[in-house]
mmCIF file of C-alpha atoms in Angstrom:
data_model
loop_
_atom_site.group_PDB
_atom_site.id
_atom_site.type_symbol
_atom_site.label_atom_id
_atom_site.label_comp_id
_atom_site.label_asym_id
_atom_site.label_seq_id
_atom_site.Cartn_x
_atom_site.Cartn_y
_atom_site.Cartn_z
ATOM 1 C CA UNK P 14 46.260 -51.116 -10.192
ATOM 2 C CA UNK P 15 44.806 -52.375 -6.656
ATOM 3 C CA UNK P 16 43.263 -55.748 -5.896
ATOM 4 C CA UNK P 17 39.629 -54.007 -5.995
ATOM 5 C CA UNK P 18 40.433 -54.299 -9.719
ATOM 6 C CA UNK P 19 39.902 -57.614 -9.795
ATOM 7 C CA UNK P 20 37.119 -59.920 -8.945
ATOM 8 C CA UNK P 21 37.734 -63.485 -8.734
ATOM 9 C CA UNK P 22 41.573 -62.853 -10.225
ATOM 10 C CA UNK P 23 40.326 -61.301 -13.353
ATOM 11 C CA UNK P 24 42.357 -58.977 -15.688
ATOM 12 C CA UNK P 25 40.869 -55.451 -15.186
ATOM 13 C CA UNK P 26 38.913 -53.889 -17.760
ATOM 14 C CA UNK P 27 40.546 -50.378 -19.873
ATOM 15 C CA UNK P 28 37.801 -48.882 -21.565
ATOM 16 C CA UNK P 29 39.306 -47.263 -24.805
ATOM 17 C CA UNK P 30 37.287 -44.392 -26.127
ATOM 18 C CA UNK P 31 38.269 -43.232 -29.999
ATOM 19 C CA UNK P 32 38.141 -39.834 -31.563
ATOM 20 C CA UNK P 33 37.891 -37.997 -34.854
ATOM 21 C CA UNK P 34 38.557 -40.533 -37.706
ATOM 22 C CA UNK P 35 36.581 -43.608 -36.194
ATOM 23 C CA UNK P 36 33.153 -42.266 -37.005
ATOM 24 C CA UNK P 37 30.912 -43.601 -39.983
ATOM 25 C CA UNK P 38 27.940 -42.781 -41.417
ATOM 26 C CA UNK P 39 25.428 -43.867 -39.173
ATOM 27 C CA UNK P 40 27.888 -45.897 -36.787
ATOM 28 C CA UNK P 41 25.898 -47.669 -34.129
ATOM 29 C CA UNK P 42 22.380 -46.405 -35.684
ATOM 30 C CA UNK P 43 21.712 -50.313 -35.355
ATOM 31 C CA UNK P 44 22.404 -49.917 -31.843
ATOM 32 C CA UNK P 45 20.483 -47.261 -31.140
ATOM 33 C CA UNK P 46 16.976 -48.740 -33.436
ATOM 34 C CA UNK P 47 17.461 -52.223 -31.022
ATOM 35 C CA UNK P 48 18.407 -51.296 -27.668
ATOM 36 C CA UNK P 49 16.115 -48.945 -25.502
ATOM 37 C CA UNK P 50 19.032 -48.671 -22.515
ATOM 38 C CA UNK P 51 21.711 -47.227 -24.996
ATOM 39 C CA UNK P 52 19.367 -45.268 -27.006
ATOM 40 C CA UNK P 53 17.796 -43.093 -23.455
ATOM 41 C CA UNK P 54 21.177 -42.619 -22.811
ATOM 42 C CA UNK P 55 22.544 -41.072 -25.969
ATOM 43 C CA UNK P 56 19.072 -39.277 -26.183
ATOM 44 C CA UNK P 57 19.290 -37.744 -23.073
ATOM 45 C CA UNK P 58 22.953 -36.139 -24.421
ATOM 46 C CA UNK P 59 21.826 -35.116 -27.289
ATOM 47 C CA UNK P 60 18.885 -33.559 -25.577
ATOM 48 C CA UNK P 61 21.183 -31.456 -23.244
ATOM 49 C CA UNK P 62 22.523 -29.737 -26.814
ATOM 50 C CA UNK P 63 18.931 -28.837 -27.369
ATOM 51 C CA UNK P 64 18.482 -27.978 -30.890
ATOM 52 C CA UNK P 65 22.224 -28.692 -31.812
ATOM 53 C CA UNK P 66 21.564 -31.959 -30.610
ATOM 54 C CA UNK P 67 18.200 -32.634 -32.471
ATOM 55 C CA UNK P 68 20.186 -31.831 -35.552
ATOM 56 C CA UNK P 69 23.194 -33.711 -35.107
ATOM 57 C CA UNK P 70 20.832 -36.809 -34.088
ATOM 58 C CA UNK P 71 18.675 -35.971 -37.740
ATOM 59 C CA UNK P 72 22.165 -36.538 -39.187
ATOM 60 C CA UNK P 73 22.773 -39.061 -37.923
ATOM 61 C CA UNK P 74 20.158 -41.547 -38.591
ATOM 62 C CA UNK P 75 18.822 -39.602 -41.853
ATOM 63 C CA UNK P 76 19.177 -40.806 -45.261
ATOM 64 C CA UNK P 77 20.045 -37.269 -46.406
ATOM 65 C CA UNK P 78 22.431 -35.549 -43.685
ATOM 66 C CA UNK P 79 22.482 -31.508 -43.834
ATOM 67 C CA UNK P 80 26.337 -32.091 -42.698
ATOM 68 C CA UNK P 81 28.828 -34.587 -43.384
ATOM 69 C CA UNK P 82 29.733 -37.462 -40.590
ATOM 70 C CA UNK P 83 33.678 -36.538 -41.002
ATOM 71 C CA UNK P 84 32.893 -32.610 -40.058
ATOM 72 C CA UNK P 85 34.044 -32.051 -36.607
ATOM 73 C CA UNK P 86 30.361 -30.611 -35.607
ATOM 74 C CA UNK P 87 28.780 -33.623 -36.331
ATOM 75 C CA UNK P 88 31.770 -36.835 -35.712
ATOM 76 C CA UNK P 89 32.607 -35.022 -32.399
ATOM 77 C CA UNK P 90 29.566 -34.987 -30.549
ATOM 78 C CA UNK P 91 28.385 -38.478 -31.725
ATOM 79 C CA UNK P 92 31.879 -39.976 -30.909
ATOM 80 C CA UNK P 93 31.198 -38.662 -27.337
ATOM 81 C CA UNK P 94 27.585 -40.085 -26.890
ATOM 82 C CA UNK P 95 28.468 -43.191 -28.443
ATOM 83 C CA UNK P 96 31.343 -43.814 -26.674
ATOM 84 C CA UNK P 97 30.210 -42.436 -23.647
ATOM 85 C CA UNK P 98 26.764 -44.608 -23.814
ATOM 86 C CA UNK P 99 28.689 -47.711 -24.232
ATOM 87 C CA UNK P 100 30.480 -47.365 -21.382
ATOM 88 C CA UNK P 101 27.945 -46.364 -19.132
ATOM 89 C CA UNK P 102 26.001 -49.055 -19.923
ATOM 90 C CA UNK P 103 28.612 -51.549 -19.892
ATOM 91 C CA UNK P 104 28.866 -50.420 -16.057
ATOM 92 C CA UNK P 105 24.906 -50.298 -15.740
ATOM 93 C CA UNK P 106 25.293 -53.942 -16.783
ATOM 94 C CA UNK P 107 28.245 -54.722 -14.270
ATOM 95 C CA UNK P 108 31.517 -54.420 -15.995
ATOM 96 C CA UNK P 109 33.765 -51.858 -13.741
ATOM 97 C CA UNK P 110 36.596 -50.789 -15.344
ATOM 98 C CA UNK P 111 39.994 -50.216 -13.785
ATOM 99 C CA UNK P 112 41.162 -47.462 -15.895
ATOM 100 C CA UNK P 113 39.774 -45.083 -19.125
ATOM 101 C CA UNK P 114 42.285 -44.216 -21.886
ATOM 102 C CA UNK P 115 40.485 -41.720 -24.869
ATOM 103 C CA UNK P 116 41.574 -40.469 -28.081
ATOM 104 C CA UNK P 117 41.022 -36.720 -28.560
ATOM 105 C CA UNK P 118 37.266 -36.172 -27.868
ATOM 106 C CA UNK P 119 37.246 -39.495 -26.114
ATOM 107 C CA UNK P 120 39.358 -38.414 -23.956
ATOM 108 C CA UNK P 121 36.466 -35.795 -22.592
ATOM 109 C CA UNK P 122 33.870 -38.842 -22.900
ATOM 110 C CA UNK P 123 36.048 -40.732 -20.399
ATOM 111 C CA UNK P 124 36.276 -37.793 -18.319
ATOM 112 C CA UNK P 125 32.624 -37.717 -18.046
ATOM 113 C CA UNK P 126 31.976 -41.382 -17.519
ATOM 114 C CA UNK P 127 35.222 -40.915 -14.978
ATOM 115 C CA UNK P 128 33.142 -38.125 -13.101
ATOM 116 C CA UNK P 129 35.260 -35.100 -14.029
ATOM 117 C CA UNK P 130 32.386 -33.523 -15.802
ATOM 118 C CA UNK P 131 28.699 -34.025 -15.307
ATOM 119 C CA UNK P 132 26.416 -34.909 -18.317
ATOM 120 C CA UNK P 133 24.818 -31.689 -18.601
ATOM 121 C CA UNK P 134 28.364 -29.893 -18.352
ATOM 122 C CA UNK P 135 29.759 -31.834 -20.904
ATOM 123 C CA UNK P 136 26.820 -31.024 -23.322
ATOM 124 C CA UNK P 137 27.596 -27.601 -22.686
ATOM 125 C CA UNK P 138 30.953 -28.342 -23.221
ATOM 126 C CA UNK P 139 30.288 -30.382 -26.187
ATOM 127 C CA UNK P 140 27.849 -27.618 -27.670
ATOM 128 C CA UNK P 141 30.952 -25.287 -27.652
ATOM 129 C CA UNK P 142 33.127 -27.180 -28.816
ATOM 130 C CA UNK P 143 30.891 -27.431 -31.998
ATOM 131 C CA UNK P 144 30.321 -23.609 -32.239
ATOM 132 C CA UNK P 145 34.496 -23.449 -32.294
ATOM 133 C CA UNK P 146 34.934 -25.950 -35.087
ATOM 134 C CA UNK P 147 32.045 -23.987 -36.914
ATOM 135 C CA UNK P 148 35.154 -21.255 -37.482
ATOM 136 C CA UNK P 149 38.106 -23.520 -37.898
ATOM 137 C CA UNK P 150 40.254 -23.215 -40.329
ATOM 138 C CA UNK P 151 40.089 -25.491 -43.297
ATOM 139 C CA UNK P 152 42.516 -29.178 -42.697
ATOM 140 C CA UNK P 153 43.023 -32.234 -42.027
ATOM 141 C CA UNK P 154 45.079 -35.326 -40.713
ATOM 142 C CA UNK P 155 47.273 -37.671 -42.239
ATOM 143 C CA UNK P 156 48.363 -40.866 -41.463
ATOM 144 C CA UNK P 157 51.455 -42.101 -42.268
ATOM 145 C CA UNK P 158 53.067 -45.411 -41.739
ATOM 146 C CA UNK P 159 56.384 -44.326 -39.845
ATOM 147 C CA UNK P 160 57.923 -43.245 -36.751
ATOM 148 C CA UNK P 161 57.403 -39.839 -35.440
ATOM 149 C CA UNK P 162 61.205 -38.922 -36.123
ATOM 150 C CA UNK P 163 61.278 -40.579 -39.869
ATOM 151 C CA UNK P 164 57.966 -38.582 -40.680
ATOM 152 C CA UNK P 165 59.367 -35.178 -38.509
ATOM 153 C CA UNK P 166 62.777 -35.457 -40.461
ATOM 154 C CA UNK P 167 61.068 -35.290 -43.949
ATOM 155 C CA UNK P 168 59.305 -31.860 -43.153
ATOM 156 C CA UNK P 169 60.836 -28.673 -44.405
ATOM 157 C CA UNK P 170 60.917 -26.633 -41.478
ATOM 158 C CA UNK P 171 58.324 -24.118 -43.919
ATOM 159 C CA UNK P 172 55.630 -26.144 -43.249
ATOM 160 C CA UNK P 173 56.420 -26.873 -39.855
ATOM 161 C CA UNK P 174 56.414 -23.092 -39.143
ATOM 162 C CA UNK P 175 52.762 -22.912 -41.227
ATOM 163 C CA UNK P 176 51.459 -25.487 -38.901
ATOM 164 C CA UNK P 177 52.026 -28.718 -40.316
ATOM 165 C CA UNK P 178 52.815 -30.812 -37.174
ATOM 166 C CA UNK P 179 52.814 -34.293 -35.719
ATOM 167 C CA UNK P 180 49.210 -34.421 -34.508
ATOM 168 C CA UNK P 181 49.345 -37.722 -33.363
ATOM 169 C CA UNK P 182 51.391 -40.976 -32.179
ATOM 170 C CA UNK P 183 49.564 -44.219 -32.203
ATOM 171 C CA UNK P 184 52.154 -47.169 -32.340
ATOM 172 C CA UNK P 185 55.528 -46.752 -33.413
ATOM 173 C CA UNK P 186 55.113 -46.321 -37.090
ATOM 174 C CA UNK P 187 52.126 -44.928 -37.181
ATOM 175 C CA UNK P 188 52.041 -41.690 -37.322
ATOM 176 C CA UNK P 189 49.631 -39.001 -37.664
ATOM 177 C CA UNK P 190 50.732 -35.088 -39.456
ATOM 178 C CA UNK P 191 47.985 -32.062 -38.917
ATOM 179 C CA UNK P 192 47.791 -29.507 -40.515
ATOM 180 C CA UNK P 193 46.134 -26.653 -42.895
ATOM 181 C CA UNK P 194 44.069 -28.395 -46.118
ATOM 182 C CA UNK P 195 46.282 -26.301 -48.411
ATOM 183 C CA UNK P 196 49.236 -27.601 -47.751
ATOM 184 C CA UNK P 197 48.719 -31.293 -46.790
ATOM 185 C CA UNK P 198 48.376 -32.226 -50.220
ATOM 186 C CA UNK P 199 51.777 -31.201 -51.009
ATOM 187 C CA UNK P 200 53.216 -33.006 -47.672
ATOM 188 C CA UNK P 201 51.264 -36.371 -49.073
ATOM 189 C CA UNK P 202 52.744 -36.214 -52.552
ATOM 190 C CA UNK P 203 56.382 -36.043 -50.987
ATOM 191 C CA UNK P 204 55.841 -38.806 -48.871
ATOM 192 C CA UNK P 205 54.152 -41.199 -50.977
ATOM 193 C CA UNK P 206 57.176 -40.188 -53.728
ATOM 194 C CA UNK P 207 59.704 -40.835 -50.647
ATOM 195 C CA UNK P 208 58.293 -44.539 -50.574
ATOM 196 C CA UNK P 209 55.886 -44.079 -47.597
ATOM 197 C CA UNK P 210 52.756 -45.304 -47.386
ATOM 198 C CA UNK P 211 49.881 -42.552 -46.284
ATOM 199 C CA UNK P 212 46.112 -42.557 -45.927
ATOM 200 C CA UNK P 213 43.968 -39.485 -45.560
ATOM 201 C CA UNK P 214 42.304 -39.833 -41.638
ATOM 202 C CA UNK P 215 38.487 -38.895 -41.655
ATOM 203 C CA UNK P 216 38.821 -35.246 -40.605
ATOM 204 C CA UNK P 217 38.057 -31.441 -42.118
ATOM 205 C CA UNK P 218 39.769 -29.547 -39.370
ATOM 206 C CA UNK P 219 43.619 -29.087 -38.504
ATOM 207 C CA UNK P 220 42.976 -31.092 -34.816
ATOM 208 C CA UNK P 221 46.286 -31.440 -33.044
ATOM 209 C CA UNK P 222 47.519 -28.397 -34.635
ATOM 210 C CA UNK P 223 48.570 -25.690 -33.604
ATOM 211 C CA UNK P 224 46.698 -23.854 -36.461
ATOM 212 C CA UNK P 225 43.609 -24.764 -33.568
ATOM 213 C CA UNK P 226 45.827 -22.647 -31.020
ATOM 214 C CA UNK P 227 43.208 -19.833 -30.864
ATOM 215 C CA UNK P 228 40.237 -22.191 -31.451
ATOM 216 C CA UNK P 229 41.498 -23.858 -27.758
ATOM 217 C CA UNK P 230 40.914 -20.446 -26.320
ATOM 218 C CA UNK P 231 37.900 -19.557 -27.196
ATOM 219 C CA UNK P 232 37.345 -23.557 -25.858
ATOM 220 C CA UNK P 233 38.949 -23.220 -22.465
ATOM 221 C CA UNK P 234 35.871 -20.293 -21.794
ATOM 222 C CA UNK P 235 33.801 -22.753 -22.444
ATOM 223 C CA UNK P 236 35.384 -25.590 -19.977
ATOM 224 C CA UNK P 237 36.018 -22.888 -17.581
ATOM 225 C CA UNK P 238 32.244 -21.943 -16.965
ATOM 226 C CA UNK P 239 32.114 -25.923 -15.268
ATOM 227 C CA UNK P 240 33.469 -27.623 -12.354
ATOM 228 C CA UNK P 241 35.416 -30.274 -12.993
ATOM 229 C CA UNK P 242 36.076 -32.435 -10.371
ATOM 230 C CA UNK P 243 38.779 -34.965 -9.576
ATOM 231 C CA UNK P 244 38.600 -38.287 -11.715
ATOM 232 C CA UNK P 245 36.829 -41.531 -9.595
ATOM 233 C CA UNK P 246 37.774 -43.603 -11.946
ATOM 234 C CA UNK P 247 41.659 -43.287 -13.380
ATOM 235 C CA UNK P 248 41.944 -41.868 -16.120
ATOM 236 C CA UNK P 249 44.927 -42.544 -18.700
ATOM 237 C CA UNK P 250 45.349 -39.225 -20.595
ATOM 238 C CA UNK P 251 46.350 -39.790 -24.373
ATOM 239 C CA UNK P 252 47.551 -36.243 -24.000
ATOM 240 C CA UNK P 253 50.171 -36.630 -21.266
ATOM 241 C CA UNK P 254 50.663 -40.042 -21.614
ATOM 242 C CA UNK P 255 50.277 -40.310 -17.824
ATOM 243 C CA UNK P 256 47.168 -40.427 -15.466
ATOM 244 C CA UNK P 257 45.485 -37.583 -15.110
ATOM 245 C CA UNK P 258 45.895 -35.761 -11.440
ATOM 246 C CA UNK P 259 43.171 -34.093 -9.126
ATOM 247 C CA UNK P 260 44.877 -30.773 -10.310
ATOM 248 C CA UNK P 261 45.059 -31.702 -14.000
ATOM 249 C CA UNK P 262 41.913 -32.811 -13.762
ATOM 250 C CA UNK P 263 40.372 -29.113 -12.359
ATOM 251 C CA UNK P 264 42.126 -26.923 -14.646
ATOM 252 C CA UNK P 265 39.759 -26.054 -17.741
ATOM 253 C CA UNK P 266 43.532 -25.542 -19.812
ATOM 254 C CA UNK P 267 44.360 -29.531 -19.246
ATOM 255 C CA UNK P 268 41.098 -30.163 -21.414
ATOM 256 C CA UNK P 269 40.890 -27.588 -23.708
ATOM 257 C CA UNK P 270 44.705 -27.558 -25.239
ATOM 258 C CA UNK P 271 43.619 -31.053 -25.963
ATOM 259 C CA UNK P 272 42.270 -29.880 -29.102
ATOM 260 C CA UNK P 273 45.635 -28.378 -30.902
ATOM 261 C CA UNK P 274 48.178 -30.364 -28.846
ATOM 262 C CA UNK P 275 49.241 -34.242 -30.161
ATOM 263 C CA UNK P 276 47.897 -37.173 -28.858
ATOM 264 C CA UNK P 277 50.324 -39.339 -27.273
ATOM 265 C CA UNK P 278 47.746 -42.497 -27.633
ATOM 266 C CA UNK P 279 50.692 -45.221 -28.038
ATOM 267 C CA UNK P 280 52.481 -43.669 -24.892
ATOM 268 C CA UNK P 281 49.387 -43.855 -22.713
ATOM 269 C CA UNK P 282 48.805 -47.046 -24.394
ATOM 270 C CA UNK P 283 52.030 -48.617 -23.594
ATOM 271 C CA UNK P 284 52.224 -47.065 -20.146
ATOM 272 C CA UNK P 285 48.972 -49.016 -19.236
ATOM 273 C CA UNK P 286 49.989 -52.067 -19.954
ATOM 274 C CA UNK P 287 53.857 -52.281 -18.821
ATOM 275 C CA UNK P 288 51.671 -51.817 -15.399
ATOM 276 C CA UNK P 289 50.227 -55.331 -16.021
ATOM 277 C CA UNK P 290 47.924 -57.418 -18.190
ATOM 278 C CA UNK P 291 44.136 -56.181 -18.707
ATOM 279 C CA UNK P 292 41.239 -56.716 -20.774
ATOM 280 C CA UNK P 293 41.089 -53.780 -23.619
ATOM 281 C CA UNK P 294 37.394 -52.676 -24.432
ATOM 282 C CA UNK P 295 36.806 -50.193 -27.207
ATOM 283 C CA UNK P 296 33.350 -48.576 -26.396
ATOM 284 C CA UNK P 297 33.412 -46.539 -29.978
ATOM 285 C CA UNK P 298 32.685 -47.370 -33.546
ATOM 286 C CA UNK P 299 35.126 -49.595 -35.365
ATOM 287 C CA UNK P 300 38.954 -50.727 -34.186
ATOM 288 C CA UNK P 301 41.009 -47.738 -34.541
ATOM 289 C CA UNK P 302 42.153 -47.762 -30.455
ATOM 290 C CA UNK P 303 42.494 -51.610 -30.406
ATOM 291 C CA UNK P 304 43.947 -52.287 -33.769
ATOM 292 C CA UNK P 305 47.405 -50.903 -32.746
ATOM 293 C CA UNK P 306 47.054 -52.041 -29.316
ATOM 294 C CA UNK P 307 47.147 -55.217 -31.221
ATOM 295 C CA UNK P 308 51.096 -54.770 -31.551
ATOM 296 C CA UNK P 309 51.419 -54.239 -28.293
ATOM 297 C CA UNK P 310 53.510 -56.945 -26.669
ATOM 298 C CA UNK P 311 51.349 -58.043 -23.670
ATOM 299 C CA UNK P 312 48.390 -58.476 -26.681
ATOM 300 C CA UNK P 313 50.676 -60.456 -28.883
ATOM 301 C CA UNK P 314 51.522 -62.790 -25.974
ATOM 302 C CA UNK P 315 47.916 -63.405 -24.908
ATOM 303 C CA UNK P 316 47.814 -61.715 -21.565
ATOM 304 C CA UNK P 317 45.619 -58.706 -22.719
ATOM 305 C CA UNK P 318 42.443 -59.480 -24.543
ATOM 306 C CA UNK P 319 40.706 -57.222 -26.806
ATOM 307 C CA UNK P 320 37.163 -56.651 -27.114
ATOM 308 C CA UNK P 321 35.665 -54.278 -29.891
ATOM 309 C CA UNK P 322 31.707 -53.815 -28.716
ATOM 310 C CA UNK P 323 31.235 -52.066 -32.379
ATOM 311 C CA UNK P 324 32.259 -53.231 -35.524
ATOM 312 C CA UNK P 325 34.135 -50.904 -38.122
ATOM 313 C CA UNK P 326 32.353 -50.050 -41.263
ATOM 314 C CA UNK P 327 31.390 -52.428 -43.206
ATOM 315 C CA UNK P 328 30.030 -54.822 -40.092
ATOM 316 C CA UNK P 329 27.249 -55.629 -38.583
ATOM 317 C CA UNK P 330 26.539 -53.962 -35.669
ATOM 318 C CA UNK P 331 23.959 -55.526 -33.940
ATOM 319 C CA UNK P 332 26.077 -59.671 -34.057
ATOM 320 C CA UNK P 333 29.386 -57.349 -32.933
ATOM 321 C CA UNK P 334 27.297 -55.796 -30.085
ATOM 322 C CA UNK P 335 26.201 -59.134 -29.007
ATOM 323 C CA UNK P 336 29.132 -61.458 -29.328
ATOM 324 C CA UNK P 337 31.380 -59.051 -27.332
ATOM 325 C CA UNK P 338 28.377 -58.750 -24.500
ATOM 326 C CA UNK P 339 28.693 -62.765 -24.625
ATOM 327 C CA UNK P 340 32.704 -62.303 -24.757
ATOM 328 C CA UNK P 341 32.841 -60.224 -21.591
ATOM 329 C CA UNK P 342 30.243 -62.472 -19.469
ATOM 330 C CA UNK P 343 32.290 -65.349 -19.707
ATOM 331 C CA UNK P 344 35.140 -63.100 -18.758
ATOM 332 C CA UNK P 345 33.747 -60.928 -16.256
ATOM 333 C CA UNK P 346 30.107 -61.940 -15.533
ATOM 334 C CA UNK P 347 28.697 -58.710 -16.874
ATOM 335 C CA UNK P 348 24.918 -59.143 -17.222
ATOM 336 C CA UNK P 349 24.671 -59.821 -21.452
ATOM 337 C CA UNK P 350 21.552 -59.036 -22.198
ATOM 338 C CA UNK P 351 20.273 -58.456 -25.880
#
């Protein structure tokens, strides 16, 4: 953190950027229907996919969707240019921020708002992406309300060695297993029966798996064919947990193991914030970045703000979009307009 974060001895902003599991059916469709600036931007993404694209936008905003929002193909690439489209216009509209922390495919959004990846790069890499998932093997996630080692010590080492793994850590007891469809059924029964509470995470592929190990290869191709460049705006890697370097940053394997490695999202999280107070803006659909952050000490004392720009759900998108564009002028004197 540097005094060109601040302006006037404001907090700086961390743009959080969720992944698989936030989506909705036709999350931020409002959004798109009422504001011209956010709607060229996510069209000119999804017109960099070509006819991918023109399908998953069909999806999107149809009444009768040829694929379902929780399939990777289609939650993956609108995650991205919904995310990614927030933030860009959020900086359009004069809100800088200090730092981007994503979740799983927002991590590569926030590499491409961060200037690792050009637009039409990441559509390719998007697009690819898509054509891996198309041969994934049947899973899932599953959230479970305990630590990492309560959750780890209830696996028999079986499943472990089939690929049921900790895919994700996103506050202390909340934990996320991955896995093959077959057998996270089974792992759900034995937890519930243990007295833990579980919920089934909006997914139909094993992310944060190993059981994606090969999936990542055929990915890192993909990645490869680019050139990524060094971050110009930091970049908090859910991955790592640290920021990402110029040589992390460059190497197609840093971006492309994302996909069957965990995601260290309360480690990142918690590593931003020991550094000092900011203001926390989720740029995707619903809360599922800032509800945890939520625990978060510096939150619970007051000294980091939160500011969700989309609602989950159930809520309206248009009065969420608005209040938190009013929210962050009187914080930061971004330009609100509606």
């Amino acid at each position: 953190m540097t005094d060109d974060d601040y302006r006037g001895g404001e907090r700086p902003v961390a743009l959080l950027l969720p992944g698989q599991g936030a989506q909705y059916a036709r999350m931020a469709a409002p959004l798109y229907e009422r504001e011209p600036d956010f709607r060229m931007i996510v069209d000119e993404f999804l017109e960099l996919m070509g006819e991918e694209g023109r399908r998953i936008r069909a999806d999107w905003l149809g009444a009768h969707p040829v694929l379902p929002i929780d399939a990777g193909r289609r939650a993956q690439p609108l995650l991205f240019a919904v995310g990614y489209a927030v933030g860009l216009l959020l900086q359009r509209r004069g809100l800088r921020p200090g730092v981007l922390l994503g979740h799983s495919v927002g991590e590569l959004a926030a590499a491409t708002l961060a200037g690792v990846f050009d637009l039409p790069g990441a559509a390719r890499i998007m697009l690819a992406r898509c054509r891996v998932l198309a041969t994934a093997p049947a899973g899932g996630l599953l959230a479970v309300a305990a630590t990492p080692e309560d959750v780890e010590s209830r696996l028999d080492p079986d499943l472990v060695e089939r690929g049921v793994v900790v895919g994700a850590v996103n506050a202390p007891a909340q934990t996320v297993l991955a896995g093959p469809e077959a057998l996270l059924g089974a792992v759900d029964r034995t937890l519930r029966d243990a007295g833990l509470v579980t919920r089934r995470v909006r997914a139909r592929e094993p992310f944060h798996s190993p059981v994606l190990d090969e999936a990542a290869l055929v990915f890192e191709e993909a990645v490869a064919a680019e050139s990524p460049a060094p971050p110009r705006i930091p970049v908090r890697s859910a991955r790592t947990g640290r920021l990402v370097r110029a040589e992390d940053a460059v190497d197609p394997a840093f971006w492309a193991r994302q996909m069957a490695e965990p995601v260290l999202y309360w480690q990142a999280l918690a590593g931003l914030l020991d550094d000092g107070a900011y203001v926390l803006v989720e740029s995707g659909p619903g809360n599922s970045l800032s509800a945890p952050a939520r625990r978060h000490r510096s939150v619970r004392s007051g000294a980091t703000e939160v500011v969700c720009m989309l609602p989950t759900e159930r809520g309206d998108c248009w009065a969420t979009w608005t209040a938190a564009l009013r929210r962050l002028e009187a914080m930061h004197g971004t330009t609100a307009r509606v």
